[in-house]
Short mmCIF file of C-alpha atoms and ligand atoms in Angstrom, two decimals:
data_model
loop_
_atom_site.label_atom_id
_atom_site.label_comp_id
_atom_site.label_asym_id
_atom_site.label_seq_id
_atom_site.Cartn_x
_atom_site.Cartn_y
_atom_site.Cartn_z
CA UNK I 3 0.00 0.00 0.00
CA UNK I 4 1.04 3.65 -0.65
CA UNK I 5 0.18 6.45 1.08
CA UNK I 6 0.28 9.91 0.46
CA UNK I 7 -2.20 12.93 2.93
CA UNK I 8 -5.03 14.72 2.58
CA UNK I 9 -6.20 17.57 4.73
CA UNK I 10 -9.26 18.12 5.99
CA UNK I 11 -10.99 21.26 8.03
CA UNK I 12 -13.18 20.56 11.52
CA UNK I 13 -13.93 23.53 13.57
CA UNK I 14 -11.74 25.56 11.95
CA UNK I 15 -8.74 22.93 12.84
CA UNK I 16 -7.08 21.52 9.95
CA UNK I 17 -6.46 17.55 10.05
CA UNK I 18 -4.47 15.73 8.21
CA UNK I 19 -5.40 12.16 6.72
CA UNK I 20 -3.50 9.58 5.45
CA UNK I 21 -4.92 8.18 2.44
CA UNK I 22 -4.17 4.20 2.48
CA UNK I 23 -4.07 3.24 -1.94
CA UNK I 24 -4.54 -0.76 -2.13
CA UNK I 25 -2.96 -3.00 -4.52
CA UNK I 26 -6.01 -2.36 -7.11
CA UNK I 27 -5.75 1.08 -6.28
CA UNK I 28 -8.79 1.07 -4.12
CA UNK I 29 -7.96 4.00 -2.39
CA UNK I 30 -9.26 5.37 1.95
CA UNK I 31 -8.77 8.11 4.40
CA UNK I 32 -7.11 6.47 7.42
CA UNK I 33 -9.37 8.01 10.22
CA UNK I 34 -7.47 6.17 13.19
CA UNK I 35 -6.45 9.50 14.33
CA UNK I 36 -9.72 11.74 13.70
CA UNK I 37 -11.05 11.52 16.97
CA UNK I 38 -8.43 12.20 19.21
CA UNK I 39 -6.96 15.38 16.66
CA UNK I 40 -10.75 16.56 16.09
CA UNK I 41 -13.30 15.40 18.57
CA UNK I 42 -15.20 14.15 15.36
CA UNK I 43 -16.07 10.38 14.32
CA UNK I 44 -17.76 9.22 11.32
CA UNK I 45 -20.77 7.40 10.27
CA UNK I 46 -22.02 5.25 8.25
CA UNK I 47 -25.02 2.67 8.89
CA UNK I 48 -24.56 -0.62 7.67
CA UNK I 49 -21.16 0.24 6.42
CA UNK I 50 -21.78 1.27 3.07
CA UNK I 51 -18.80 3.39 2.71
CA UNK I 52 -16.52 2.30 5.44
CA UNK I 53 -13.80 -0.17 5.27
CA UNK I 54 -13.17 -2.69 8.58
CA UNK I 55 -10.11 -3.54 8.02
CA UNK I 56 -7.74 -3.73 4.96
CA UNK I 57 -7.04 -7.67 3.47
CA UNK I 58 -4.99 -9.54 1.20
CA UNK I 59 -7.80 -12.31 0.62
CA UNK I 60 -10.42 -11.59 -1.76
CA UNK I 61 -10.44 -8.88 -4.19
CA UNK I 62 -13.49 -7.39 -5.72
CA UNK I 63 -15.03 -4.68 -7.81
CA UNK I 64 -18.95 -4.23 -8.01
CA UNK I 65 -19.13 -1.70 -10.47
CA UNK I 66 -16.75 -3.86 -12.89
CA UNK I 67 -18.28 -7.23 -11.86
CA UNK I 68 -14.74 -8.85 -10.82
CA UNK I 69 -13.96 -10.86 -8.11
CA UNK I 70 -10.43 -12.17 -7.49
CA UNK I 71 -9.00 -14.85 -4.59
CA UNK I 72 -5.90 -13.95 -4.24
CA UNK I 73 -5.27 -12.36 -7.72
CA UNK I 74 -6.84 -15.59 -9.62
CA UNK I 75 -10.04 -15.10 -11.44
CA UNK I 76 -13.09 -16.63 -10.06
CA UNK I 77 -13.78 -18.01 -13.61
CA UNK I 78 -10.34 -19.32 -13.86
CA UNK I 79 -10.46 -21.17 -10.72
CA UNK I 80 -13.85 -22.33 -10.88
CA UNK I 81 -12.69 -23.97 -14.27
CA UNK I 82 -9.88 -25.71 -13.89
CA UNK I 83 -9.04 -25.68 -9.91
CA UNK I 84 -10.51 -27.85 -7.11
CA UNK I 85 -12.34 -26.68 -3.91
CA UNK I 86 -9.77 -28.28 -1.62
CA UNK I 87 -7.06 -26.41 -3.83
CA UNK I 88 -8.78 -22.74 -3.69
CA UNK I 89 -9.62 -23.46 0.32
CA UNK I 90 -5.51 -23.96 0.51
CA UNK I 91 -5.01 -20.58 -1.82
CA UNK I 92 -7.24 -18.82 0.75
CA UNK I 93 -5.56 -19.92 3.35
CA UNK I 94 -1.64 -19.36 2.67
CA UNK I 95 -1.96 -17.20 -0.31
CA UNK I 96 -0.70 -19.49 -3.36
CA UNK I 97 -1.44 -22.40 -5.19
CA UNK I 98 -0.56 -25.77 -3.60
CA UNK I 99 2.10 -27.66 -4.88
CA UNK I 100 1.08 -31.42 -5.56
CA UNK I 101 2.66 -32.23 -2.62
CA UNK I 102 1.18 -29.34 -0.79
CA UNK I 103 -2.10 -29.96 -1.58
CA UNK I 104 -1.60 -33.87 -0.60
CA UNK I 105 -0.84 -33.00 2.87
CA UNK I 106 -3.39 -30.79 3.04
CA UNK I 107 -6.33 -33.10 1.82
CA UNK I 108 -4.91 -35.71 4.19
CA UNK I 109 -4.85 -33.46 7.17
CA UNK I 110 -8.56 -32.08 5.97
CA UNK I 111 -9.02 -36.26 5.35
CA UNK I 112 -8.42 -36.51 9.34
CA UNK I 113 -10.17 -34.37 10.63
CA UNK I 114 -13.22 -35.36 9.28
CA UNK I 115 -13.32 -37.82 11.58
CA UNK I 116 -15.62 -36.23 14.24
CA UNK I 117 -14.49 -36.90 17.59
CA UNK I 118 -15.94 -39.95 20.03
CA UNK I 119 -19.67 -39.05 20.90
CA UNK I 120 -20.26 -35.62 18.86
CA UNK I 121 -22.32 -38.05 16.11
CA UNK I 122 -24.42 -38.74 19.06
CA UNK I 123 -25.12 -35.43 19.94
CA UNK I 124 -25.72 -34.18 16.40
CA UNK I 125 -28.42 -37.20 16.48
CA UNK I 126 -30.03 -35.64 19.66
CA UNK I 127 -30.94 -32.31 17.95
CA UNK I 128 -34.97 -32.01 16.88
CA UNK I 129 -34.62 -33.17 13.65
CA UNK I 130 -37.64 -30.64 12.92
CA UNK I 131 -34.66 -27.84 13.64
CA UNK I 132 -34.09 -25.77 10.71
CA UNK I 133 -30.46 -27.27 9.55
CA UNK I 134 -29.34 -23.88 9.65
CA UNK I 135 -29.64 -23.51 13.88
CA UNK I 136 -28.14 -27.87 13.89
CA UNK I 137 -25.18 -26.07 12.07
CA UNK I 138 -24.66 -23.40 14.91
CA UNK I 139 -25.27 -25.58 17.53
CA UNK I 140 -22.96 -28.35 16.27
CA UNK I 141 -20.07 -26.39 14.96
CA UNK I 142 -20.28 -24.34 18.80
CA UNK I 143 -20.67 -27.44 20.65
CA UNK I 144 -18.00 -29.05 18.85
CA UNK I 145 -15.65 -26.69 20.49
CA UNK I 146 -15.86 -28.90 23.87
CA UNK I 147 -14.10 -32.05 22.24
CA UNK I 148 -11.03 -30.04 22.12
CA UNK I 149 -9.11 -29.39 25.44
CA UNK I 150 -6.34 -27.17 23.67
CA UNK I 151 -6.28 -23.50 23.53
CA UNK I 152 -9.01 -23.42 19.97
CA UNK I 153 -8.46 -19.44 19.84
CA UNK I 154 -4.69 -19.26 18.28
CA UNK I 155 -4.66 -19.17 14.36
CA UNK I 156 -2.77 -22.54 14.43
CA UNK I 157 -3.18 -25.24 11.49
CA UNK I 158 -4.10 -27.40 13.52
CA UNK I 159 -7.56 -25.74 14.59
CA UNK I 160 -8.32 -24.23 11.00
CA UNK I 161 -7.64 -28.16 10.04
CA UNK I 162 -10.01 -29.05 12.72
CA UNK I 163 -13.03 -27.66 11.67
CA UNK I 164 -12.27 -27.00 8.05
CA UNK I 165 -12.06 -30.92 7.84
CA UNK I 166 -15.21 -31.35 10.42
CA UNK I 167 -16.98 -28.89 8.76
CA UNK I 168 -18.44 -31.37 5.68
CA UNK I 169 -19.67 -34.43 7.79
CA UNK I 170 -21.48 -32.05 10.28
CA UNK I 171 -23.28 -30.83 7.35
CA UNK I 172 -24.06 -34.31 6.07
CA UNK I 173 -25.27 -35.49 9.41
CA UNK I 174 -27.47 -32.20 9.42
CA UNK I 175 -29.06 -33.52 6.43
CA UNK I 176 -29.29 -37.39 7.77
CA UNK I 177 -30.92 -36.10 10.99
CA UNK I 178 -33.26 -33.43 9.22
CA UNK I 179 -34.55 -36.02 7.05
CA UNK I 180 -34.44 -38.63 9.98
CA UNK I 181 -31.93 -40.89 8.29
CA UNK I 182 -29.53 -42.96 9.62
CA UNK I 183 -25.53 -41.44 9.49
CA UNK I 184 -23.71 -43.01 6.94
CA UNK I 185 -19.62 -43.31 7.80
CA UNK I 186 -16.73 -41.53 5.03
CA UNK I 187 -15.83 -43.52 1.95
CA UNK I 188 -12.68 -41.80 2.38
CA UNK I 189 -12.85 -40.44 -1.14
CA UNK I 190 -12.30 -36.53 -1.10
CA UNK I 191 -13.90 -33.80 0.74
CA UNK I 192 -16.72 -32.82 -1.69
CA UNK I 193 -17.24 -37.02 -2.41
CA UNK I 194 -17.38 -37.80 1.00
CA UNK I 195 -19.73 -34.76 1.71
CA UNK I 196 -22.39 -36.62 -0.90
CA UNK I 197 -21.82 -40.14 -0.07
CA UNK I 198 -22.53 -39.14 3.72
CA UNK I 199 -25.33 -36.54 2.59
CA UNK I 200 -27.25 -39.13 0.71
CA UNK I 201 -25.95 -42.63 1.38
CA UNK I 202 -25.44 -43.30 -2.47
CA UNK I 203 -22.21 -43.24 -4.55
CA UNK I 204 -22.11 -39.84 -6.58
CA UNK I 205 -22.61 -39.39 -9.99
CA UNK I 206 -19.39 -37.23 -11.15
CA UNK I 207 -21.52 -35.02 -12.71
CA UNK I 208 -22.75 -34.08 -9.23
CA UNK I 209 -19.44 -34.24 -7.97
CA UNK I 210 -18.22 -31.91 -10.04
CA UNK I 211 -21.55 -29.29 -9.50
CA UNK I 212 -20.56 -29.34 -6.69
CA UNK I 213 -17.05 -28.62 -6.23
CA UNK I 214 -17.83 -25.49 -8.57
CA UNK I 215 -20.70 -24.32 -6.15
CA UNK I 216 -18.38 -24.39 -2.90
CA UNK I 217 -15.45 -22.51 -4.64
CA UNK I 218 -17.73 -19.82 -6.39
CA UNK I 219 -19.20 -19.57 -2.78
CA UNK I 220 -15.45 -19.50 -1.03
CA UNK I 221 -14.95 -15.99 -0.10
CA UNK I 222 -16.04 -12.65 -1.04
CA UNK I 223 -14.16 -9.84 1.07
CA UNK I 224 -15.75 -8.05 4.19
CA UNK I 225 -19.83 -9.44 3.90
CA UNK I 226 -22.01 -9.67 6.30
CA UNK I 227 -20.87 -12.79 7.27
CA UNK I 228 -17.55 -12.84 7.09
CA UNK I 229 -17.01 -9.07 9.01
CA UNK I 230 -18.72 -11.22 11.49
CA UNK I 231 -16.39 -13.97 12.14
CA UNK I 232 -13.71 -10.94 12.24
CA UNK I 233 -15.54 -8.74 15.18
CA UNK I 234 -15.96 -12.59 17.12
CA UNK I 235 -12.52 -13.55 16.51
CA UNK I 236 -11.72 -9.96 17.16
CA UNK I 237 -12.38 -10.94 21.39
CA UNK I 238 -10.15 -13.66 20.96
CA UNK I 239 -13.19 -16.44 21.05
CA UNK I 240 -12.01 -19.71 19.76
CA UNK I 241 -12.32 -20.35 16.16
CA UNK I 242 -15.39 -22.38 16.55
CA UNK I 243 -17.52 -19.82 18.48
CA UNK I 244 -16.48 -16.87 15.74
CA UNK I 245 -17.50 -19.05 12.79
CA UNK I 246 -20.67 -19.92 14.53
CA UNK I 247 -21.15 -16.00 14.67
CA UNK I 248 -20.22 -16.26 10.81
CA UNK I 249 -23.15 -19.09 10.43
CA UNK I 250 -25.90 -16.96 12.15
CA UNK I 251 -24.90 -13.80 10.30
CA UNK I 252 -25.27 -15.97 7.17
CA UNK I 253 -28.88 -17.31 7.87
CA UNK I 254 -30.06 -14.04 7.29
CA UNK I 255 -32.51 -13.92 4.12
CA UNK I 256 -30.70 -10.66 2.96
CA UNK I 257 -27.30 -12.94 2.82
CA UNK I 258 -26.83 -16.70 2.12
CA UNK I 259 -30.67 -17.41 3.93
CA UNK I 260 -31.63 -15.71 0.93
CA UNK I 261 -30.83 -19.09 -1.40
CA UNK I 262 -33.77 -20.76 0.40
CA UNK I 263 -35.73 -18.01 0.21
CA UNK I 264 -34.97 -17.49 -3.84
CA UNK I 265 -36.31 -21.73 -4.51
CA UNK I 266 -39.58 -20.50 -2.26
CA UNK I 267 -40.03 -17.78 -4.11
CA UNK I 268 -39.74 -19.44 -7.66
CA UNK I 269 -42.22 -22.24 -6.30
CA UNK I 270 -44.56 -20.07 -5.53
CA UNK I 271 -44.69 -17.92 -8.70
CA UNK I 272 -44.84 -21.54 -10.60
CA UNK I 273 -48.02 -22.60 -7.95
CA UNK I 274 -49.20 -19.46 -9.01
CA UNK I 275 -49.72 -20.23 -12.64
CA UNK I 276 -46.36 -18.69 -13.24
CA UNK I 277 -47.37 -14.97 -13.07
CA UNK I 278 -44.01 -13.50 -13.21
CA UNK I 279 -45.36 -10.15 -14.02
CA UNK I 280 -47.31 -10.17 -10.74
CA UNK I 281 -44.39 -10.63 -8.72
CA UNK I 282 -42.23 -8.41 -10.42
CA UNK I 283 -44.96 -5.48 -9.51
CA UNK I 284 -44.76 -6.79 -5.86
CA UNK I 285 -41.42 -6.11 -5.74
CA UNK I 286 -41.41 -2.70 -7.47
CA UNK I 287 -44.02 -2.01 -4.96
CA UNK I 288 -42.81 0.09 -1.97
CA UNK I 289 -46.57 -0.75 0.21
CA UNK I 290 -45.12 -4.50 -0.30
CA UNK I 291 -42.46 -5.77 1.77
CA UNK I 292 -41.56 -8.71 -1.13
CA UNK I 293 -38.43 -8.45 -2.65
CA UNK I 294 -36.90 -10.22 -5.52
CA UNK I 295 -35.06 -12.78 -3.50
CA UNK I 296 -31.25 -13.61 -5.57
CA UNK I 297 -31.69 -10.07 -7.09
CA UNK I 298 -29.65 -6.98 -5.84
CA UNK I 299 -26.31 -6.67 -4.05
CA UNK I 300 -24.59 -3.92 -1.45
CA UNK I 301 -21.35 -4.12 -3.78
CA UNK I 302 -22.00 -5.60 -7.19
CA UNK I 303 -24.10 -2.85 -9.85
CA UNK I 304 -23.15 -5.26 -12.43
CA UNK I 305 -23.98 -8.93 -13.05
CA UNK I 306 -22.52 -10.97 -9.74
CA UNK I 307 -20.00 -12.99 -11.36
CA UNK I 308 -21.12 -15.92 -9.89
CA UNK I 309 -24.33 -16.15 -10.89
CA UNK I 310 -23.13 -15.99 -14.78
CA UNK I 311 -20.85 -19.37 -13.80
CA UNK I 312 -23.86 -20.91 -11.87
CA UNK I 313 -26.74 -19.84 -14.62
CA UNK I 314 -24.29 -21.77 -17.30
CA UNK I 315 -23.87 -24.66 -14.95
CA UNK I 316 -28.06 -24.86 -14.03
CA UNK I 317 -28.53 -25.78 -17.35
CA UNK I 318 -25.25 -28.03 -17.48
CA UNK I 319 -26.35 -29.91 -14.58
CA UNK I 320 -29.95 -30.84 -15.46
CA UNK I 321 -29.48 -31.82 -18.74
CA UNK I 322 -26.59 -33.80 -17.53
CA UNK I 323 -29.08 -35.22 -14.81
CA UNK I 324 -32.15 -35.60 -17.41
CA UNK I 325 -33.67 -33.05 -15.01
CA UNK I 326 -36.31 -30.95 -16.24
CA UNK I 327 -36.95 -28.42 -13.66
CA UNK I 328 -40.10 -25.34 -14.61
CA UNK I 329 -38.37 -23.44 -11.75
CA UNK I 330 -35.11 -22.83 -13.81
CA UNK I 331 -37.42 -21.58 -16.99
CA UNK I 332 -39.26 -19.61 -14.26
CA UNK I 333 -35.79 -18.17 -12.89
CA UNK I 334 -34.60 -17.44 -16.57
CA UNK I 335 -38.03 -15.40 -17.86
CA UNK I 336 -37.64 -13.71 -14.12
CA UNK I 337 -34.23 -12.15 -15.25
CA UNK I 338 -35.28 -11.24 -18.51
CA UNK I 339 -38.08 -9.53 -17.29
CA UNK I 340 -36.64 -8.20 -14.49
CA UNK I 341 -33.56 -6.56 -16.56
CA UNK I 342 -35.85 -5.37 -19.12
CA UNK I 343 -37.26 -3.06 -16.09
CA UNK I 344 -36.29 0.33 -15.02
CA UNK I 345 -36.83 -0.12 -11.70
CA UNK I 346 -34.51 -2.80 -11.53
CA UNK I 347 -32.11 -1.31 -13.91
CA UNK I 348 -31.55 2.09 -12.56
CA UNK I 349 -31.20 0.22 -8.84
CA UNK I 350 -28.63 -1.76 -10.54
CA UNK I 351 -30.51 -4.65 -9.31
CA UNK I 352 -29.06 -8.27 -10.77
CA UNK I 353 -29.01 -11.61 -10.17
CA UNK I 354 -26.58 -12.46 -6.99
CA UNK I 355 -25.01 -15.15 -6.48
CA UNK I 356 -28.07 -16.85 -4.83
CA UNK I 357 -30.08 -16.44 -7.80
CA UNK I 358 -29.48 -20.03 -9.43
CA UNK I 359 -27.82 -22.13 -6.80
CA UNK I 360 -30.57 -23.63 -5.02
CA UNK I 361 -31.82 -24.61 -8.84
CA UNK I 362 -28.66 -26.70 -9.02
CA UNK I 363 -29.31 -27.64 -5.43
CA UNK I 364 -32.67 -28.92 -5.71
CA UNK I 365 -31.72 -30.88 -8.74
CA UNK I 366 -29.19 -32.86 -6.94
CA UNK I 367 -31.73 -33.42 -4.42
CA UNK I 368 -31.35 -31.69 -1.28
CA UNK I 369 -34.08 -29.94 0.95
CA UNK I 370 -34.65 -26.47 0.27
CA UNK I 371 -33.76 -26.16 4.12
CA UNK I 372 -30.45 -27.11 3.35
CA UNK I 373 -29.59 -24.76 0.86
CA UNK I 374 -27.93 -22.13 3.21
CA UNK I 375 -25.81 -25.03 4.63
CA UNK I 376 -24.54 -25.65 1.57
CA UNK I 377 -23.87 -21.79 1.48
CA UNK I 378 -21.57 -22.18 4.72
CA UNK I 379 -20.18 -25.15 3.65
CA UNK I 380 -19.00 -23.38 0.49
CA UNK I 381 -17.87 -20.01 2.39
CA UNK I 382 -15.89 -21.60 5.66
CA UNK I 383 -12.56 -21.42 3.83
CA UNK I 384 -13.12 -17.76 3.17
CA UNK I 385 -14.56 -17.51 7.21
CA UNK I 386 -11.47 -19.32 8.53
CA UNK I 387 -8.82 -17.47 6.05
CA UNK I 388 -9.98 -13.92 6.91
CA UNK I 389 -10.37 -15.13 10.70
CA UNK I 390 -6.56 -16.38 10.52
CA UNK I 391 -5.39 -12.84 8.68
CA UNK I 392 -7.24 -11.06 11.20
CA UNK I 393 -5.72 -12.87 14.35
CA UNK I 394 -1.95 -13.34 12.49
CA UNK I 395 -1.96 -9.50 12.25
CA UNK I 396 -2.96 -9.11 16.41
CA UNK I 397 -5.81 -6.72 15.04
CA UNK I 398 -7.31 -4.64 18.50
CA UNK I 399 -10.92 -6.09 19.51
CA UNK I 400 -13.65 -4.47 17.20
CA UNK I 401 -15.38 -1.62 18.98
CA UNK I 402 -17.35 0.56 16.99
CA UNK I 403 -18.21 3.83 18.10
CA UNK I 404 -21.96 5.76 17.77
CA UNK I 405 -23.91 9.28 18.02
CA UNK I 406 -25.88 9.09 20.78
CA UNK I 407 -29.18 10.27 20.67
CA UNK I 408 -31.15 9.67 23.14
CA UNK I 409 -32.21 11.58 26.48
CA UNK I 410 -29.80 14.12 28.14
CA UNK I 411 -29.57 13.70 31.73
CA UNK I 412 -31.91 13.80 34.34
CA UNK I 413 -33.15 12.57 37.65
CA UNK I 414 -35.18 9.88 38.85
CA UNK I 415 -38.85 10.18 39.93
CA UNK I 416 -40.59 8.25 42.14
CA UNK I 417 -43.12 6.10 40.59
CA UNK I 418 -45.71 7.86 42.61
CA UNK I 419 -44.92 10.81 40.61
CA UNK I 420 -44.58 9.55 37.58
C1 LIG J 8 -25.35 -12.45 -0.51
O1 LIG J 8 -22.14 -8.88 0.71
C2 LIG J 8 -21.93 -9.97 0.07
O2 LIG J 8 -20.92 -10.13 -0.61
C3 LIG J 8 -23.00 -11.03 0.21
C4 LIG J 8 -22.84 -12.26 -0.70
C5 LIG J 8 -21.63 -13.09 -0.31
O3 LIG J 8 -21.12 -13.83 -1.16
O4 LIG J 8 -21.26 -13.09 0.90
O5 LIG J 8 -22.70 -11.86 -2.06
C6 LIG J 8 -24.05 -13.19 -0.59
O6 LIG J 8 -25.79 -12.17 0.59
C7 LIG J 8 -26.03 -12.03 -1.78
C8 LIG J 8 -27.35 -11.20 -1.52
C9 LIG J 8 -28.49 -12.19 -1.21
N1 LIG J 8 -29.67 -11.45 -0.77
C10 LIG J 8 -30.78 -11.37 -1.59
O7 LIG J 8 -30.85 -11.83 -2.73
C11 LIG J 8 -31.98 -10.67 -0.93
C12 LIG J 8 -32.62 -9.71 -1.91
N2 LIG J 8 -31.68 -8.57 -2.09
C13 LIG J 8 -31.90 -7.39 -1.31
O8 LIG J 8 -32.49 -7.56 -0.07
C14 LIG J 8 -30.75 -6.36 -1.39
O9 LIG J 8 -30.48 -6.21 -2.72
C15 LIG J 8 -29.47 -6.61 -0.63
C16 LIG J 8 -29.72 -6.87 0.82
C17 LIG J 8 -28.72 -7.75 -1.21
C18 LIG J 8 -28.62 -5.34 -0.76
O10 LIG J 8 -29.28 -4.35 -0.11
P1 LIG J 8 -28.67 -2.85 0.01
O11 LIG J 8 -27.33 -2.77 -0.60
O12 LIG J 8 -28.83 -2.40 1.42
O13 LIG J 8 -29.59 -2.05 -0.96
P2 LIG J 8 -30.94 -1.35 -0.51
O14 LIG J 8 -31.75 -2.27 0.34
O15 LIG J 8 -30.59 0.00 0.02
O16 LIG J 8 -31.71 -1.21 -1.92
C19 LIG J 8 -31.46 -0.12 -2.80
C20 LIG J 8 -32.76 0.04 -3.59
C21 LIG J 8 -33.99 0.21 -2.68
O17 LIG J 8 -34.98 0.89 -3.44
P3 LIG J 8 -35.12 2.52 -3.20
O18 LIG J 8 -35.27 2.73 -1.71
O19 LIG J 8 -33.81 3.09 -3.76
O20 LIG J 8 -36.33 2.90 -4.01
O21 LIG J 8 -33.01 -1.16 -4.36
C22 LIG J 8 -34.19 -1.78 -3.90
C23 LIG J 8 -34.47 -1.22 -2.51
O22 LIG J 8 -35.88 -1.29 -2.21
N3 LIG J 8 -33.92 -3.23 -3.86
C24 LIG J 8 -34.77 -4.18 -4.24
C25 LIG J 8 -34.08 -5.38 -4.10
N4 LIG J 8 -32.84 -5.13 -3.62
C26 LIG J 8 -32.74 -3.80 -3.47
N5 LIG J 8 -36.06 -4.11 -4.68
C27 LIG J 8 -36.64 -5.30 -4.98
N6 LIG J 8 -36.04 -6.50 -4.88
C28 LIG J 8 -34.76 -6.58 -4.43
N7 LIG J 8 -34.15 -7.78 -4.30
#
């Protein structure tokens, strides 16, 4: 980073700024000093403008459509990479070598054995629960199996639950569908995941849908989500209580709840004789609170890369699978209409990233409750890389200031006057 200064004038005091330029010349004012030099702090609800924390991760720009992992293209590794290969990239900022990327798979291989007893637990959750709250539950509880220090960015407890984090998932889906749990074939992480997920060998064609869906879904700089696991870690919680903060965040319908939410919403404009026109005007309609569900995003004002890859592989998929799914004609006349509109072009509203995954989802055959799983599933590299950068860098705890705004002081009253 480069930095040159700009000055600014508060009350008739002039402070100076450094500006912080990134390596994509993304450029900031470095405020760390406004406060004490000026009195003054900024704000800025929901963040919209303001940056957390600067990163080395994930690179992307929403006006340009581009996102980068570590300076590789997000079409270029969903192509010709491997999820266990971009999860390593995220994590120690290059490509594995062969070797590399053997020791990492068998470490990852390990650790998806869950430890004595969790299984049994996972089995004793409702199996009614939403898989979403099983995940939070599990991942947090799975922090008691584990009598070392879990709060140091060490390999060995980003191993841990980066290899625990599949057959949790799969047991989720065994328990919500009140299912026996099937043991590893030992086969790979995203082959395992399936096997244990559905106790049936899987097609490659799945396999393969699937190893594109978790890397497209691997990181994406400072979301919701992900600034989440940062302000957790940020107390010094162990690494499975600040990626448990990362799961809740991530339920949210506005972020990766929104994939569920995107299948409901394409089921019920088909069980509504496919009225896509009606449900367009609901969501240009400011009386309604319905919203295009997989349409819009705080950063992208283009297309969401992502959803280009996973539109393409929608249709790859289920004609692969002999699948013929009205949802995904549904989803396709919903875009076209939708980007034909100016209320959705002058928002810059487009398809995110949730748009067509739970399409692909729902063709392989999981529950639409599971679709967010998947979501996490996909994203925990990206959670457990920025979580390590954050904690390798001894960043202070996250403290955000406010305005206040409420009542100016005053004394108490006794009820009997009040
Ligand atoms: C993810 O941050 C990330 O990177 C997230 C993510 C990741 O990989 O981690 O990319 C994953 O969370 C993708 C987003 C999934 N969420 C949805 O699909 C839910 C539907 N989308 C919206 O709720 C909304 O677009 C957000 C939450 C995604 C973004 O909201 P913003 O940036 O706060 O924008 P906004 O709510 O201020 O909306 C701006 C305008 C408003 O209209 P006006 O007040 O200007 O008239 O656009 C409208 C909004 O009403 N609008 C929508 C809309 N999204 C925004 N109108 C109808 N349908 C929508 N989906």
């Amino acid at each position: 980073m480069s930095e040159n200064i700009v000055a600014i004038q508060l009350d008739g005091k002039e402070i100076n700024l450094p500006v912080v330029i990134g390596t994509e010349n993304e450029k900031a004012l470095d405020i760390a000093k406004l406060r004490a030099e000026s009195g003054f702090i900024t704000l800025d609800t929901g963040y919209k403008n303001t940056g957390a924390t600067s990163s080395a991760i994930t690179f992307l720009n929403g006006e340009e459509g581009i996102l980068h992992y570590r300076g590789y293209d997000i079409a270029d590794l969903a192509e010709n990479a491997s999820f266990t290969e971009v999860s390593y990239l995220l994590l120690y900022g290059e490509l594995p070598s062969k070797d590399q990327l053997a020791n990492f798979e068998a470490s990852l291989a390990t650790n998806s054995r869950l430890p004595e007893g969790f299984a049994d637990l996972q089995k004793a959750f409702p199996s009614e629960a939403h898989p979403m709250s099983q995940l939070a539950a599990g991942i947090c509880l799975l922090s008691n199996y584990y009598k070392r220090n879990t709060s140091d960015a060490t390999d060995e407890n980003i191993h841990t639950i980066l290899g625990a984090f599949a057959p949790v998932a799969a047991n989720i889906q065994r328990n919500f569908l009140n299912k026996d749990f099937v043991s590893s074939p030992g086969k790979g992480l995203v082959y395992d995941f399936l096997a244990m997920a559905f106790d049936e060998e899987p097609d490659e064609v799945i396999v393969d849908a699937m190893d594109k869906l978790l890397i497209l879904h691997a990181d994406h700089e400072q979301n919701c989500s992900t600034s989440t696991v940062r302000m957790v870690g940020s107390s010094h919680a162990n690494i499975f209580a600040s990626i448990t903060g990362g799961i809740n965040a991530l339920w949210g319908p506005l972020h990766g709840g929104a994939n569920q939410s995107v299948l409901e919403m394409l089921e019920a404009i088909k069980a509504d004789g496919g009225n896509i026109k009606k449900y367009v005007a609901k969501a240009k309609d400011k009386d309604d609170p319905f919203r295009l569900m997989g349409f819009g995003h705080r950063v992208y004002k283009n297309f969401d890369p992502r959803a280009k890859i996973i539109k393409r592989a929608a249709d790859n998929v289920l004609n692969k699978l002999g699948v013929k799914d009205e949802t995904l004609s549904i989803a396709k006349k919903l875009e076209e209409i939708a980007l034909s509109d100016s209320y959705f072009v002058e928002r810059n509203l487009y398809p995110n990233v949730d748009f067509y995954s739970g399409i692909i989802y729902k063709a392989i055959g999981f529950p639409t409750e599971m679709f967010t799983v998947l979501f996490a599933l996909g994203r925990i590299p990206g959670w457990v890389s920025n979580w390590k950068e954050m904690r390798d860098r001894k960043e202070p705890i996250g403290r955000p200031r406010q305005v206040y705004t409420g009542a100016t002081l005053r004394k108490y009253t006794p009820i009997s006057e009040r």
